[in-house]
Amino acid sequence: MKVIDQIREYFEGNSPVFFANLKTHVWLSSFSMILAMLVCIPLGIWISRRLKIANYIINAINIFRVIPSLAVLALAMPLLGVGFAPAAAALTLLAGPPILINTYIAFREINPAVKEAAYGMGMTPMQTIWKVELPLALPVMLAGIRTASVEIIASATLAVLIGGGGLGSYIINGVSMMSKSYLLIGAVPVAMLAILSEIAFSLLQRKTNYSH
């Protein structure tokens, strides 16, 4: 009960601070996710048509899957300084691999006969991508986006170490002060955001599967 009382006392006097940190965390995660999608989805489609260089690009981006999140954040600091920009750049790099790989796999698995049929109907390559290939590839792509979203939300807690702000400040302070209340104030919302993201993308993925 002592921990619950401490949490209640914190919110009674500091709820604006909490919601500001929550807003920063959501904005940082969302911005990084959108940026990763804008870069990696077109790149994934592009390399799905160029097998000779696909493996090189995939192996290169896979490096960021084995480097710890904190190390990626630390590497961003000398280049971009501290604050929102290096945190967003690092999180974008962390989100890239699952989005790129799933996009590549999704488009590679499309039956060539389907594309040939689209070309036979007079569609241009771009029309074929948008009207035929993308709807077929979407379920696999969403699986990668779902994985990336959970990774970003969790890793964004470390952004506070380079001045990115967010809910990670409560977790870092909780560890340094050995405060269970601070740990819970930071960890529970992060877990809830990750779960909500997982559920939302799972439902969207299921809907696209049913539409086929």
PDB file of C-alpha atoms in Angstrom:
ATOM      1  CA  MET A   1       0.000   0.000   0.000  1.00  0.00           C
ATOM      2  CA  LYS A   2       2.926   2.325   0.639  1.00  0.00           C
ATOM      3  CA  VAL A   3       3.949   2.191  -3.032  1.00  0.00           C
ATOM      4  CA  ILE A   4       0.374   2.871  -4.171  1.00  0.00           C
ATOM      5  CA  ASP A   5       0.160   5.840  -1.795  1.00  0.00           C
ATOM      6  CA  GLN A   6       3.420   7.229  -3.184  1.00  0.00           C
ATOM      7  CA  ILE A   7       2.141   6.887  -6.744  1.00  0.00           C
ATOM      8  CA  ARG A   8      -1.117   8.630  -5.841  1.00  0.00           C
ATOM      9  CA  GLU A   9       0.762  11.453  -4.125  1.00  0.00           C
ATOM     10  CA  TYR A  10       2.957  11.907  -7.179  1.00  0.00           C
ATOM     11  CA  PHE A  11      -0.003  12.211  -9.535  1.00  0.00           C
ATOM     12  CA  GLU A  12      -1.788  14.630  -7.208  1.00  0.00           C
ATOM     13  CA  GLY A  13       1.047  17.111  -7.513  1.00  0.00           C
ATOM     14  CA  ASN A  14       2.785  16.219 -10.772  1.00  0.00           C
ATOM     15  CA  SER A  15       0.205  14.930 -13.232  1.00  0.00           C
ATOM     16  CA  PRO A  16       1.044  17.657 -15.829  1.00  0.00           C
ATOM     17  CA  VAL A  17       4.685  16.538 -15.761  1.00  0.00           C
ATOM     18  CA  PHE A  18       3.671  12.905 -16.238  1.00  0.00           C
ATOM     19  CA  PHE A  19       1.420  13.657 -19.199  1.00  0.00           C
ATOM     20  CA  ALA A  20       4.127  15.833 -20.753  1.00  0.00           C
ATOM     21  CA  ASN A  21       6.551  12.903 -20.503  1.00  0.00           C
ATOM     22  CA  LEU A  22       3.896  10.540 -21.871  1.00  0.00           C
ATOM     23  CA  LYS A  23       3.275  12.879 -24.808  1.00  0.00           C
ATOM     24  CA  THR A  24       7.018  13.063 -25.513  1.00  0.00           C
ATOM     25  CA  HIS A  25       7.320   9.268 -25.389  1.00  0.00           C
ATOM     26  CA  VAL A  26       4.391   8.744 -27.774  1.00  0.00           C
ATOM     27  CA  TRP A  27       5.576  11.473 -30.151  1.00  0.00           C
ATOM     28  CA  LEU A  28       9.160  10.174 -30.206  1.00  0.00           C
ATOM     29  CA  SER A  29       7.992   6.599 -30.820  1.00  0.00           C
ATOM     30  CA  SER A  30       5.467   7.616 -33.489  1.00  0.00           C
ATOM     31  CA  PHE A  31       7.874   9.912 -35.327  1.00  0.00           C
ATOM     32  CA  SER A  32      10.606   7.256 -35.381  1.00  0.00           C
ATOM     33  CA  MET A  33       8.133   4.616 -36.543  1.00  0.00           C
ATOM     34  CA  ILE A  34       6.805   6.750 -39.392  1.00  0.00           C
ATOM     35  CA  LEU A  35      10.332   7.689 -40.471  1.00  0.00           C
ATOM     36  CA  ALA A  36      11.409   4.020 -40.466  1.00  0.00           C
ATOM     37  CA  MET A  37       8.383   3.084 -42.583  1.00  0.00           C
ATOM     38  CA  LEU A  38       8.985   5.916 -45.066  1.00  0.00           C
ATOM     39  CA  VAL A  39      12.561   4.729 -45.588  1.00  0.00           C
ATOM     40  CA  CYS A  40      12.341   0.944 -45.270  1.00  0.00           C
ATOM     41  CA  ILE A  41       9.102   0.128 -47.104  1.00  0.00           C
ATOM     42  CA  PRO A  42      10.200   1.713 -50.427  1.00  0.00           C
ATOM     43  CA  LEU A  43      13.690   0.258 -49.924  1.00  0.00           C
ATOM     44  CA  GLY A  44      12.228  -3.200 -49.255  1.00  0.00           C
ATOM     45  CA  ILE A  45      10.129  -3.024 -52.428  1.00  0.00           C
ATOM     46  CA  TRP A  46      13.142  -1.822 -54.412  1.00  0.00           C
ATOM     47  CA  ILE A  47      15.504  -4.603 -53.289  1.00  0.00           C
ATOM     48  CA  SER A  48      12.808  -7.249 -53.840  1.00  0.00           C
ATOM     49  CA  ARG A  49      13.407  -6.595 -57.540  1.00  0.00           C
ATOM     50  CA  ARG A  50      17.211  -6.536 -57.277  1.00  0.00           C
ATOM     51  CA  LEU A  51      18.325  -9.812 -55.729  1.00  0.00           C
ATOM     52  CA  LYS A  52      22.020  -9.230 -56.402  1.00  0.00           C
ATOM     53  CA  ILE A  53      22.208  -6.395 -53.886  1.00  0.00           C
ATOM     54  CA  ALA A  54      19.343  -7.452 -51.596  1.00  0.00           C
ATOM     55  CA  ASN A  55      21.483  -9.688 -49.393  1.00  0.00           C
ATOM     56  CA  TYR A  56      24.119  -6.990 -48.928  1.00  0.00           C
ATOM     57  CA  ILE A  57      21.552  -4.410 -47.825  1.00  0.00           C
ATOM     58  CA  ILE A  58      19.706  -6.833 -45.534  1.00  0.00           C
ATOM     59  CA  ASN A  59      22.946  -8.001 -43.903  1.00  0.00           C
ATOM     60  CA  ALA A  60      24.035  -4.398 -43.419  1.00  0.00           C
ATOM     61  CA  ILE A  61      20.792  -3.318 -41.741  1.00  0.00           C
ATOM     62  CA  ASN A  62      20.704  -6.507 -39.657  1.00  0.00           C
ATOM     63  CA  ILE A  63      23.742  -5.184 -37.801  1.00  0.00           C
ATOM     64  CA  PHE A  64      21.376  -2.919 -35.883  1.00  0.00           C
ATOM     65  CA  ARG A  65      19.472  -5.976 -34.612  1.00  0.00           C
ATOM     66  CA  VAL A  66      22.524  -7.306 -32.774  1.00  0.00           C
ATOM     67  CA  ILE A  67      23.778  -3.970 -31.430  1.00  0.00           C
ATOM     68  CA  PRO A  68      22.175  -3.142 -28.054  1.00  0.00           C
ATOM     69  CA  SER A  69      19.722  -0.246 -28.083  1.00  0.00           C
ATOM     70  CA  LEU A  70      21.846   1.773 -25.667  1.00  0.00           C
ATOM     71  CA  ALA A  71      24.889   1.397 -27.926  1.00  0.00           C
ATOM     72  CA  VAL A  72      22.932   2.701 -30.932  1.00  0.00           C
ATOM     73  CA  LEU A  73      21.847   5.719 -28.879  1.00  0.00           C
ATOM     74  CA  ALA A  74      25.434   6.312 -27.786  1.00  0.00           C
ATOM     75  CA  LEU A  75      26.650   6.162 -31.389  1.00  0.00           C
ATOM     76  CA  ALA A  76      24.095   8.786 -32.411  1.00  0.00           C
ATOM     77  CA  MET A  77      25.343  11.337 -29.870  1.00  0.00           C
ATOM     78  CA  PRO A  78      28.688  12.275 -31.507  1.00  0.00           C
ATOM     79  CA  LEU A  79      26.925  12.854 -34.833  1.00  0.00           C
ATOM     80  CA  LEU A  80      23.713  14.583 -33.755  1.00  0.00           C
ATOM     81  CA  GLY A  81      24.369  15.754 -30.207  1.00  0.00           C
ATOM     82  CA  VAL A  82      21.737  15.308 -27.523  1.00  0.00           C
ATOM     83  CA  GLY A  83      17.981  15.747 -27.550  1.00  0.00           C
ATOM     84  CA  PHE A  84      15.123  14.620 -29.763  1.00  0.00           C
ATOM     85  CA  ALA A  85      17.054  14.268 -33.052  1.00  0.00           C
ATOM     86  CA  PRO A  86      19.645  11.652 -31.991  1.00  0.00           C
ATOM     87  CA  ALA A  87      17.005   9.696 -30.087  1.00  0.00           C
ATOM     88  CA  ALA A  88      14.700   9.631 -33.127  1.00  0.00           C
ATOM     89  CA  ALA A  89      17.565   8.680 -35.443  1.00  0.00           C
ATOM     90  CA  ALA A  90      18.655   5.812 -33.195  1.00  0.00           C
ATOM     91  CA  LEU A  91      15.110   4.492 -32.787  1.00  0.00           C
ATOM     92  CA  THR A  92      14.571   4.685 -36.553  1.00  0.00           C
ATOM     93  CA  LEU A  93      17.643   2.513 -37.079  1.00  0.00           C
ATOM     94  CA  LEU A  94      16.361   0.012 -34.521  1.00  0.00           C
ATOM     95  CA  ALA A  95      12.935  -0.159 -36.196  1.00  0.00           C
ATOM     96  CA  GLY A  96      14.339  -0.524 -39.694  1.00  0.00           C
ATOM     97  CA  PRO A  97      15.337  -4.221 -39.877  1.00  0.00           C
ATOM     98  CA  PRO A  98      11.958  -5.890 -39.209  1.00  0.00           C
ATOM     99  CA  ILE A  99      10.138  -3.466 -41.525  1.00  0.00           C
ATOM    100  CA  LEU A 100      12.677  -3.811 -44.344  1.00  0.00           C
ATOM    101  CA  ILE A 101      13.001  -7.598 -44.112  1.00  0.00           C
ATOM    102  CA  ASN A 102       9.267  -8.253 -43.917  1.00  0.00           C
ATOM    103  CA  THR A 103       8.592  -5.909 -46.827  1.00  0.00           C
ATOM    104  CA  TYR A 104      11.248  -7.668 -48.896  1.00  0.00           C
ATOM    105  CA  ILE A 105       9.884 -11.130 -48.030  1.00  0.00           C
ATOM    106  CA  ALA A 106       6.277 -10.072 -48.632  1.00  0.00           C
ATOM    107  CA  PHE A 107       6.964  -8.829 -52.158  1.00  0.00           C
ATOM    108  CA  ARG A 108       9.282 -11.727 -53.021  1.00  0.00           C
ATOM    109  CA  GLU A 109       6.586 -14.263 -52.089  1.00  0.00           C
ATOM    110  CA  ILE A 110       4.032 -12.838 -54.531  1.00  0.00           C
ATOM    111  CA  ASN A 111       3.360 -15.248 -57.380  1.00  0.00           C
ATOM    112  CA  PRO A 112       5.002 -13.904 -60.577  1.00  0.00           C
ATOM    113  CA  ALA A 113       1.918 -15.018 -62.510  1.00  0.00           C
ATOM    114  CA  VAL A 114      -0.139 -12.452 -60.593  1.00  0.00           C
ATOM    115  CA  LYS A 115       2.162  -9.661 -61.715  1.00  0.00           C
ATOM    116  CA  GLU A 116       2.193 -10.928 -65.283  1.00  0.00           C
ATOM    117  CA  ALA A 117      -1.610 -10.922 -65.281  1.00  0.00           C
ATOM    118  CA  ALA A 118      -1.606  -7.305 -64.092  1.00  0.00           C
ATOM    119  CA  TYR A 119       0.828  -6.308 -66.836  1.00  0.00           C
ATOM    120  CA  GLY A 120      -1.350  -8.167 -69.331  1.00  0.00           C
ATOM    121  CA  MET A 121      -4.309  -6.023 -68.271  1.00  0.00           C
ATOM    122  CA  GLY A 122      -2.321  -2.926 -69.191  1.00  0.00           C
ATOM    123  CA  MET A 123      -1.206  -1.845 -65.717  1.00  0.00           C
ATOM    124  CA  THR A 124       2.047   0.061 -65.341  1.00  0.00           C
ATOM    125  CA  PRO A 125       4.691  -1.227 -62.880  1.00  0.00           C
ATOM    126  CA  MET A 126       3.633   1.428 -60.346  1.00  0.00           C
ATOM    127  CA  GLN A 127      -0.042   0.548 -60.715  1.00  0.00           C
ATOM    128  CA  THR A 128       0.825  -3.118 -60.252  1.00  0.00           C
ATOM    129  CA  ILE A 129       2.627  -2.331 -57.001  1.00  0.00           C
ATOM    130  CA  TRP A 130      -0.197  -0.214 -55.563  1.00  0.00           C
ATOM    131  CA  LYS A 131      -3.250  -2.126 -56.784  1.00  0.00           C
ATOM    132  CA  VAL A 132      -2.025  -5.736 -56.872  1.00  0.00           C
ATOM    133  CA  GLU A 133       1.199  -6.394 -54.965  1.00  0.00           C
ATOM    134  CA  LEU A 134       0.766  -4.100 -51.963  1.00  0.00           C
ATOM    135  CA  PRO A 135      -2.614  -5.546 -50.874  1.00  0.00           C
ATOM    136  CA  LEU A 136      -1.155  -9.071 -51.113  1.00  0.00           C
ATOM    137  CA  ALA A 137       2.018  -8.109 -49.243  1.00  0.00           C
ATOM    138  CA  LEU A 138       0.311  -6.088 -46.513  1.00  0.00           C
ATOM    139  CA  PRO A 139      -0.242  -8.871 -43.904  1.00  0.00           C
ATOM    140  CA  VAL A 140       3.454  -9.824 -43.842  1.00  0.00           C
ATOM    141  CA  MET A 141       4.492  -6.174 -43.868  1.00  0.00           C
ATOM    142  CA  LEU A 142       2.224  -5.442 -40.900  1.00  0.00           C
ATOM    143  CA  ALA A 143       3.865  -8.255 -38.938  1.00  0.00           C
ATOM    144  CA  GLY A 144       7.194  -6.458 -39.301  1.00  0.00           C
ATOM    145  CA  ILE A 145       5.657  -3.089 -38.432  1.00  0.00           C
ATOM    146  CA  ARG A 146       4.044  -4.628 -35.338  1.00  0.00           C
ATOM    147  CA  THR A 147       7.402  -5.995 -34.161  1.00  0.00           C
ATOM    148  CA  ALA A 148       9.122  -2.679 -34.832  1.00  0.00           C
ATOM    149  CA  SER A 149       6.479  -0.677 -32.955  1.00  0.00           C
ATOM    150  CA  VAL A 150       6.901  -2.735 -29.789  1.00  0.00           C
ATOM    151  CA  GLU A 151      10.700  -2.482 -30.020  1.00  0.00           C
ATOM    152  CA  ILE A 152      10.545   1.297 -30.473  1.00  0.00           C
ATOM    153  CA  ILE A 153       8.172   1.876 -27.549  1.00  0.00           C
ATOM    154  CA  ALA A 154      10.381  -0.199 -25.256  1.00  0.00           C
ATOM    155  CA  SER A 155      13.682   1.243 -26.484  1.00  0.00           C
ATOM    156  CA  ALA A 156      12.399   4.827 -26.253  1.00  0.00           C
ATOM    157  CA  THR A 157      12.754   4.528 -22.472  1.00  0.00           C
ATOM    158  CA  LEU A 158      16.521   4.828 -22.999  1.00  0.00           C
ATOM    159  CA  ALA A 159      16.182   8.073 -24.969  1.00  0.00           C
ATOM    160  CA  VAL A 160      16.259  10.050 -21.725  1.00  0.00           C
ATOM    161  CA  LEU A 161      19.957   9.168 -21.394  1.00  0.00           C
ATOM    162  CA  ILE A 162      20.744  11.385 -24.392  1.00  0.00           C
ATOM    163  CA  GLY A 163      18.213  14.092 -23.624  1.00  0.00           C
ATOM    164  CA  GLY A 164      15.308  12.647 -25.593  1.00  0.00           C
ATOM    165  CA  GLY A 165      12.881  12.768 -22.676  1.00  0.00           C
ATOM    166  CA  GLY A 166       9.897  10.484 -22.239  1.00  0.00           C
ATOM    167  CA  LEU A 167       8.769   7.953 -19.662  1.00  0.00           C
ATOM    168  CA  GLY A 168      12.267   6.554 -19.336  1.00  0.00           C
ATOM    169  CA  SER A 169      13.064   9.364 -16.887  1.00  0.00           C
ATOM    170  CA  TYR A 170      10.906   7.647 -14.256  1.00  0.00           C
ATOM    171  CA  ILE A 171      12.594   4.300 -14.805  1.00  0.00           C
ATOM    172  CA  ILE A 172      16.099   5.781 -14.641  1.00  0.00           C
ATOM    173  CA  ASN A 173      15.235   7.764 -11.504  1.00  0.00           C
ATOM    174  CA  GLY A 174      13.545   4.729 -10.001  1.00  0.00           C
ATOM    175  CA  VAL A 175      16.668   2.635 -10.465  1.00  0.00           C
ATOM    176  CA  SER A 176      19.030   5.330  -9.160  1.00  0.00           C
ATOM    177  CA  MET A 177      16.846   6.078  -6.108  1.00  0.00           C
ATOM    178  CA  MET A 178      15.717   2.452  -5.646  1.00  0.00           C
ATOM    179  CA  SER A 179      12.127   3.695  -5.801  1.00  0.00           C
ATOM    180  CA  LYS A 180       9.470   1.143  -6.743  1.00  0.00           C
ATOM    181  CA  SER A 181       6.882   3.875  -7.199  1.00  0.00           C
ATOM    182  CA  TYR A 182       8.961   5.699  -9.822  1.00  0.00           C
ATOM    183  CA  LEU A 183       9.703   2.430 -11.605  1.00  0.00           C
ATOM    184  CA  LEU A 184       6.001   1.619 -11.794  1.00  0.00           C
ATOM    185  CA  ILE A 185       5.045   5.139 -12.912  1.00  0.00           C
ATOM    186  CA  GLY A 186       7.392   4.709 -15.881  1.00  0.00           C
ATOM    187  CA  ALA A 187       7.196   0.992 -16.633  1.00  0.00           C
ATOM    188  CA  VAL A 188       3.436   0.408 -16.477  1.00  0.00           C
ATOM    189  CA  PRO A 189       2.500   3.053 -19.106  1.00  0.00           C
ATOM    190  CA  VAL A 190       5.302   1.826 -21.389  1.00  0.00           C
ATOM    191  CA  ALA A 191       4.029  -1.746 -21.089  1.00  0.00           C
ATOM    192  CA  MET A 192       0.469  -0.586 -21.776  1.00  0.00           C
ATOM    193  CA  LEU A 193       1.555   1.371 -24.857  1.00  0.00           C
ATOM    194  CA  ALA A 194       3.434  -1.672 -26.167  1.00  0.00           C
ATOM    195  CA  ILE A 195       0.439  -3.952 -25.562  1.00  0.00           C
ATOM    196  CA  LEU A 196      -1.959  -1.516 -27.243  1.00  0.00           C
ATOM    197  CA  SER A 197       0.354  -1.253 -30.236  1.00  0.00           C
ATOM    198  CA  GLU A 198       0.627  -5.042 -30.457  1.00  0.00           C
ATOM    199  CA  ILE A 199      -3.152  -5.452 -30.309  1.00  0.00           C
ATOM    200  CA  ALA A 200      -3.843  -2.682 -32.838  1.00  0.00           C
ATOM    201  CA  PHE A 201      -1.443  -4.021 -35.457  1.00  0.00           C
ATOM    202  CA  SER A 202      -2.553  -7.619 -34.813  1.00  0.00           C
ATOM    203  CA  LEU A 203      -6.166  -6.641 -35.477  1.00  0.00           C
ATOM    204  CA  LEU A 204      -5.157  -4.722 -38.594  1.00  0.00           C
ATOM    205  CA  GLN A 205      -3.102  -7.679 -39.801  1.00  0.00           C
ATOM    206  CA  ARG A 206      -6.003 -10.052 -39.185  1.00  0.00           C
ATOM    207  CA  LYS A 207      -8.346  -7.745 -41.079  1.00  0.00           C
ATOM    208  CA  THR A 208      -6.054  -7.663 -44.111  1.00  0.00           C
ATOM    209  CA  ASN A 209      -5.769 -11.459 -44.004  1.00  0.00           C
ATOM    210  CA  TYR A 210      -9.549 -11.838 -43.989  1.00  0.00           C
ATOM    211  CA  SER A 211      -9.918  -9.402 -46.882  1.00  0.00           C
ATOM    212  CA  HIS A 212      -7.945 -11.831 -49.051  1.00  0.00           C
TER     213      HIS A 212
END
